[in-house]
Amino acid sequence: MTIIIKFSLLALFLALMNKETLQQQCTYNNLKFIQASTGAKVNGKPEWKVTVKNDCICTQSNIRLSCSGFQTVKLIDPSILTVEKDTCLLLKNDRIYGFREFSFTYAWDTQFPFKAVSSYISCS
């Protein structure tokens, strides 16, 4: 019986250590931004599709992007992208799970170089 208890405690300890290690390995730098033209025009401006891919096993939320100079003529739902001066909040009240992706569109003359500057990491 004590062997089972010791084994269970060891397994729990290893699981907790693995979770902490994963959280330390995952950062906002694991968020990859891929952009492509949709071919559509909005008010004469080309539309761009942004795909944000989380290349980490952990979930990322409260994602902040560098948005200094970002412009669009296409309305973006504030729950998807909220511009706050030089930063943007991506997916307000939502998250990108590990190895998943999320897309949104905007319209402007040129692509904007989105880059994550912070996020909250959570591993289960």
Backbone as CSV, one residue per row, in Angstrom:
resi,resn,N_x,N_y,N_z,CA_x,CA_y,CA_z,C_x,C_y,C_z
1,MET,0.817,-1.200,0.000,0.000,0.000,0.000,0.859,1.261,0.000
2,THR,1.932,1.288,0.791,2.777,2.476,0.829,3.491,2.697,-0.500
3,ILE,3.750,1.636,-1.240,4.379,1.783,-2.561,3.437,2.525,-3.498
4,ILE,2.150,2.202,-3.434,1.157,2.867,-4.277,1.076,4.354,-3.924
5,ILE,1.070,4.662,-2.643,1.012,6.058,-2.208,2.266,6.803,-2.651
6,LYS,3.437,6.194,-2.476,4.690,6.836,-2.905,4.701,7.053,-4.416
7,PHE,4.246,6.061,-5.166,4.210,6.185,-6.623,3.254,7.297,-7.039
8,SER,2.101,7.365,-6.375,1.121,8.408,-6.684,1.674,9.793,-6.389
9,LEU,2.355,9.950,-5.256,2.953,11.237,-4.916,4.060,11.612,-5.905
10,LEU,4.855,10.632,-6.324,5.899,10.883,-7.304,5.286,11.322,-8.636
11,ALA,4.220,10.648,-9.066,3.552,11.002,-10.323,2.978,12.419,-10.246
12,LEU,2.378,12.757,-9.127,1.837,14.103,-8.935,2.951,15.146,-8.972
13,PHE,4.045,14.877,-8.293,5.190,15.784,-8.289,5.724,15.996,-9.699
14,LEU,5.886,14.923,-10.455,6.395,15.024,-11.827,5.431,15.801,-12.720
15,ALA,4.136,15.594,-12.538,3.133,16.321,-13.322,3.209,17.825,-13.029
16,LEU,3.351,18.182,-11.766,3.456,19.596,-11.400,4.745,20.207,-11.934
17,MET,5.827,19.472,-11.875,7.100,19.959,-12.412,7.001,20.156,-13.922
18,ASN,6.344,19.225,-14.617,6.190,19.322,-16.064,5.366,20.560,-16.426
19,LYS,4.300,20.824,-15.676,3.465,22.000,-15.933,4.277,23.283,-15.764
20,GLU,5.069,23.361,-14.706,5.884,24.543,-14.465,6.937,24.707,-15.554
21,THR,7.542,23.616,-15.983,8.531,23.665,-17.057,7.900,24.150,-18.349
22,LEU,6.697,23.655,-18.672,6.006,24.094,-19.882,5.721,25.585,-19.838
23,GLN,5.255,26.074,-18.688,4.939,27.493,-18.583,6.184,28.350,-18.752
24,GLN,7.324,27.870,-18.297,8.559,28.629,-18.450,9.043,28.598,-19.896
25,GLN,8.732,27.525,-20.621,9.182,27.408,-22.005,8.294,28.194,-22.957
26,CYS,7.047,28.392,-22.620,6.117,29.106,-23.486,6.151,30.592,-23.158
27,THR,6.193,31.401,-24.213,6.145,32.853,-24.036,5.289,33.440,-25.150
28,TYR,5.076,34.731,-25.087,4.335,35.399,-26.156,5.074,35.291,-27.486
29,ASN,6.367,34.977,-27.447,7.125,34.782,-28.688,6.684,33.533,-29.449
30,ASN,5.905,32.661,-28.799,5.361,31.483,-29.480,4.156,31.836,-30.340
31,LEU,3.711,33.077,-30.289,2.609,33.514,-31.139,3.185,33.958,-32.482
32,LYS,2.785,33.286,-33.541,3.277,33.576,-34.888,2.177,34.284,-35.679
33,PHE,2.546,35.315,-36.427,1.600,36.107,-37.209,1.870,35.887,-38.685
34,ILE,0.867,35.379,-39.386,0.963,35.133,-40.820,-0.107,35.986,-41.482
35,GLN,0.283,36.766,-42.500,-0.670,37.635,-43.178,-0.692,37.349,-44.671
36,ALA,-1.867,37.499,-45.226,-2.019,37.335,-46.674,-3.192,38.197,-47.136
37,SER,-3.105,38.651,-48.356,-4.192,39.415,-48.945,-5.359,38.474,-49.218
38,THR,-6.575,38.950,-48.928,-7.759,38.143,-49.239,-8.189,38.349,-50.683
39,GLY,-7.669,39.403,-51.317,-8.077,39.744,-52.678,-9.261,40.696,-52.711
40,ALA,-9.879,40.913,-51.568,-11.032,41.817,-51.482,-10.561,43.251,-51.250
41,LYS,-11.432,44.199,-51.538,-11.175,45.619,-51.276,-12.261,46.132,-50.344
42,VAL,-11.867,46.965,-49.401,-12.796,47.621,-48.485,-12.503,49.109,-48.575
43,ASN,-13.479,49.881,-49.038,-13.286,51.328,-49.255,-12.024,51.606,-50.068
44,GLY,-11.772,50.773,-51.065,-10.624,50.960,-51.942,-9.296,50.464,-51.392
45,LYS,-9.298,49.923,-50.194,-8.069,49.422,-49.565,-8.063,47.892,-49.614
46,PRO,-6.907,47.280,-49.808,-6.847,45.820,-49.802,-7.128,45.255,-48.406
47,GLU,-7.812,44.128,-48.390,-8.118,43.457,-47.129,-7.026,42.428,-46.839
48,TRP,-6.610,42.384,-45.579,-5.569,41.467,-45.128,-6.137,40.504,-44.099
49,LYS,-5.802,39.239,-44.248,-6.181,38.229,-43.256,-4.961,37.940,-42.395
50,VAL,-5.140,38.095,-41.083,-4.078,37.821,-40.122,-4.421,36.516,-39.414
51,THR,-3.512,35.575,-39.463,-3.669,34.322,-38.724,-2.643,34.325,-37.607
52,VAL,-3.131,34.180,-36.387,-2.266,34.142,-35.214,-2.227,32.691,-34.754
53,LYS,-1.038,32.111,-34.769,-0.876,30.705,-34.396,-0.102,30.609,-33.095
54,ASN,-0.630,29.837,-32.170,0.043,29.590,-30.899,0.884,28.324,-31.060
55,ASP,2.192,28.485,-31.184,3.106,27.360,-31.381,3.582,26.757,-30.062
56,CYS,2.735,26.789,-29.067,3.083,26.259,-27.745,1.929,25.386,-27.250
57,ILE,2.230,24.452,-26.397,1.197,23.566,-25.855,0.278,24.298,-24.876
58,CYS,0.762,25.379,-24.295,-0.005,26.111,-23.284,-0.952,27.124,-23.930
59,THR,-2.009,27.447,-23.212,-2.993,28.433,-23.652,-2.452,29.832,-23.394
60,GLN,-2.740,30.763,-24.327,-2.315,32.145,-24.145,-3.544,33.050,-24.170
61,SER,-3.593,33.954,-23.204,-4.708,34.898,-23.110,-4.137,36.270,-22.741
62,ASN,-5.023,37.257,-22.647,-4.606,38.636,-22.367,-3.416,39.005,-23.260
63,ILE,-3.578,38.735,-24.545,-2.504,38.924,-25.524,-2.445,40.394,-25.938
64,ARG,-1.303,41.003,-25.705,-1.073,42.400,-26.069,-0.123,42.452,-27.263
65,LEU,-0.479,43.296,-28.230,0.310,43.467,-29.439,0.846,44.884,-29.527
66,SER,1.978,45.032,-30.191,2.493,46.358,-30.521,1.664,46.863,-31.694
67,CYS,0.986,47.989,-31.527,0.075,48.495,-32.561,0.317,49.955,-32.922
68,SER,1.464,50.462,-32.609,1.756,51.856,-32.911,1.671,52.093,-34.418
69,GLY,0.748,52.949,-34.833,0.567,53.262,-36.243,-0.434,52.381,-36.969
70,PHE,-1.054,51.434,-36.281,-2.019,50.557,-36.937,-3.239,51.358,-37.377
71,GLN,-3.671,51.117,-38.632,-4.867,51.759,-39.167,-5.664,50.742,-39.972
72,THR,-6.960,50.930,-40.005,-7.834,50.103,-40.820,-9.086,50.887,-41.174
73,VAL,-9.605,50.649,-42.371,-10.880,51.255,-42.752,-12.018,50.268,-42.524
74,LYS,-11.683,49.059,-42.142,-12.684,48.030,-41.868,-12.885,47.933,-40.361
75,LEU,-14.128,47.991,-39.935,-14.438,47.883,-38.518,-14.065,46.493,-38.010
76,ILE,-13.334,46.456,-36.892,-12.974,45.196,-36.253,-13.713,45.134,-34.926
77,ASP,-14.409,44.039,-34.701,-15.134,43.829,-33.453,-14.158,44.011,-32.282
78,PRO,-14.481,44.884,-31.297,-13.567,45.122,-30.178,-13.305,43.878,-29.321
79,SER,-14.139,42.856,-29.418,-13.836,41.626,-28.689,-12.725,40.844,-29.388
80,ILE,-12.441,41.192,-30.639,-11.365,40.552,-31.402,-10.081,41.361,-31.284
81,LEU,-10.150,42.663,-31.537,-8.969,43.515,-31.455,-9.388,44.885,-30.942
82,THR,-8.823,45.265,-29.806,-9.088,46.568,-29.211,-7.806,47.383,-29.247
83,VAL,-7.838,48.516,-29.953,-6.666,49.384,-30.039,-6.663,50.300,-28.822
84,GLU,-5.544,50.314,-28.106,-5.369,51.145,-26.911,-4.048,51.898,-27.039
85,LYS,-4.066,53.026,-27.724,-2.867,53.829,-28.001,-1.860,53.008,-28.796
86,ASP,-0.698,52.699,-28.207,0.363,51.991,-28.936,0.279,50.474,-28.828
87,THR,-0.691,49.968,-28.071,-0.863,48.524,-27.961,-2.289,48.135,-28.333
88,CYS,-2.469,46.862,-28.616,-3.794,46.309,-28.898,-3.997,45.092,-28.008
89,LEU,-5.233,44.873,-27.632,-5.608,43.670,-26.901,-6.281,42.732,-27.888
90,LEU,-5.712,41.552,-28.040,-6.241,40.552,-28.960,-7.127,39.590,-28.188
91,LEU,-8.308,39.341,-28.704,-9.264,38.391,-28.124,-9.617,38.721,-26.680
92,LYS,-10.189,39.887,-26.495,-10.646,40.310,-25.172,-11.579,39.228,-24.610
93,ASN,-11.318,38.805,-23.392,-12.113,37.778,-22.706,-12.059,36.413,-23.394
94,ASP,-11.026,36.158,-24.176,-10.890,34.858,-24.834,-9.422,34.478,-24.866
95,ARG,-9.103,33.360,-25.510,-7.738,32.843,-25.500,-7.460,32.058,-26.765
96,ILE,-6.179,31.765,-26.985,-5.782,30.864,-28.059,-5.164,29.644,-27.389
97,TYR,-5.825,28.520,-27.554,-5.345,27.277,-26.944,-4.069,26.805,-27.631
98,GLY,-3.367,25.909,-26.957,-2.114,25.385,-27.477,-2.258,24.775,-28.863
99,PHE,-1.333,25.121,-29.730,-1.250,24.636,-31.105,-2.509,24.922,-31.922
100,ARG,-3.227,25.952,-31.534,-4.407,26.384,-32.290,-4.105,27.727,-32.926
101,GLU,-5.007,28.153,-33.790,-4.831,29.450,-34.435,-6.145,30.195,-34.476
102,PHE,-6.028,31.485,-34.738,-7.173,32.383,-34.791,-6.920,33.379,-35.915
103,SER,-7.960,33.769,-36.627,-7.801,34.716,-37.740,-8.771,35.884,-37.626
104,PHE,-8.328,37.024,-38.150,-9.191,38.191,-38.286,-8.722,38.961,-39.520
105,THR,-9.532,39.902,-39.970,-9.182,40.694,-41.154,-9.235,42.185,-40.839
106,TYR,-8.462,42.940,-41.607,-8.486,44.394,-41.554,-8.197,44.892,-42.963
107,ALA,-8.369,46.172,-43.206,-8.132,46.726,-44.544,-7.311,47.997,-44.448
108,TRP,-6.179,47.992,-45.156,-5.325,49.169,-45.245,-4.415,49.011,-46.449
109,ASP,-3.701,50.072,-46.815,-2.850,50.040,-48.003,-1.781,48.949,-47.947
110,THR,-1.194,48.764,-46.771,-0.123,47.778,-46.616,-0.379,46.920,-45.378
111,GLN,0.320,45.806,-45.324,0.243,44.947,-44.140,0.816,45.690,-42.939
112,PHE,0.270,45.395,-41.763,0.815,45.955,-40.534,1.652,44.876,-39.851
113,PRO,2.846,45.223,-39.365,3.707,44.211,-38.739,3.307,43.908,-37.289
114,PHE,2.245,43.129,-37.112,1.809,42.773,-35.758,2.895,41.973,-35.051
115,LYS,3.047,42.271,-33.749,4.018,41.561,-32.931,3.496,41.529,-31.504
116,ALA,3.517,40.355,-30.900,3.079,40.235,-29.507,4.129,40.858,-28.590
117,VAL,3.664,41.528,-27.534,4.572,42.093,-26.546,4.357,41.489,-25.155
118,SER,3.208,40.826,-24.963,2.977,40.133,-23.691,1.745,39.237,-23.827
119,SER,1.665,38.260,-22.923,0.486,37.409,-22.825,0.510,36.693,-21.491
120,TYR,-0.628,36.149,-21.130,-0.726,35.330,-19.918,-0.699,33.874,-20.358
121,ILE,0.195,33.086,-19.778,0.375,31.673,-20.139,-0.278,30.805,-19.077
122,SER,-1.066,29.822,-19.518,-1.621,28.853,-18.583,-1.554,27.449,-19.195
123,CYS,-1.018,26.540,-18.403,-0.901,25.144,-18.833,-1.749,24.275,-17.910
124,SER,-2.431,23.322,-18.496,-3.269,22.421,-17.685,-2.591,21.091,-17.506
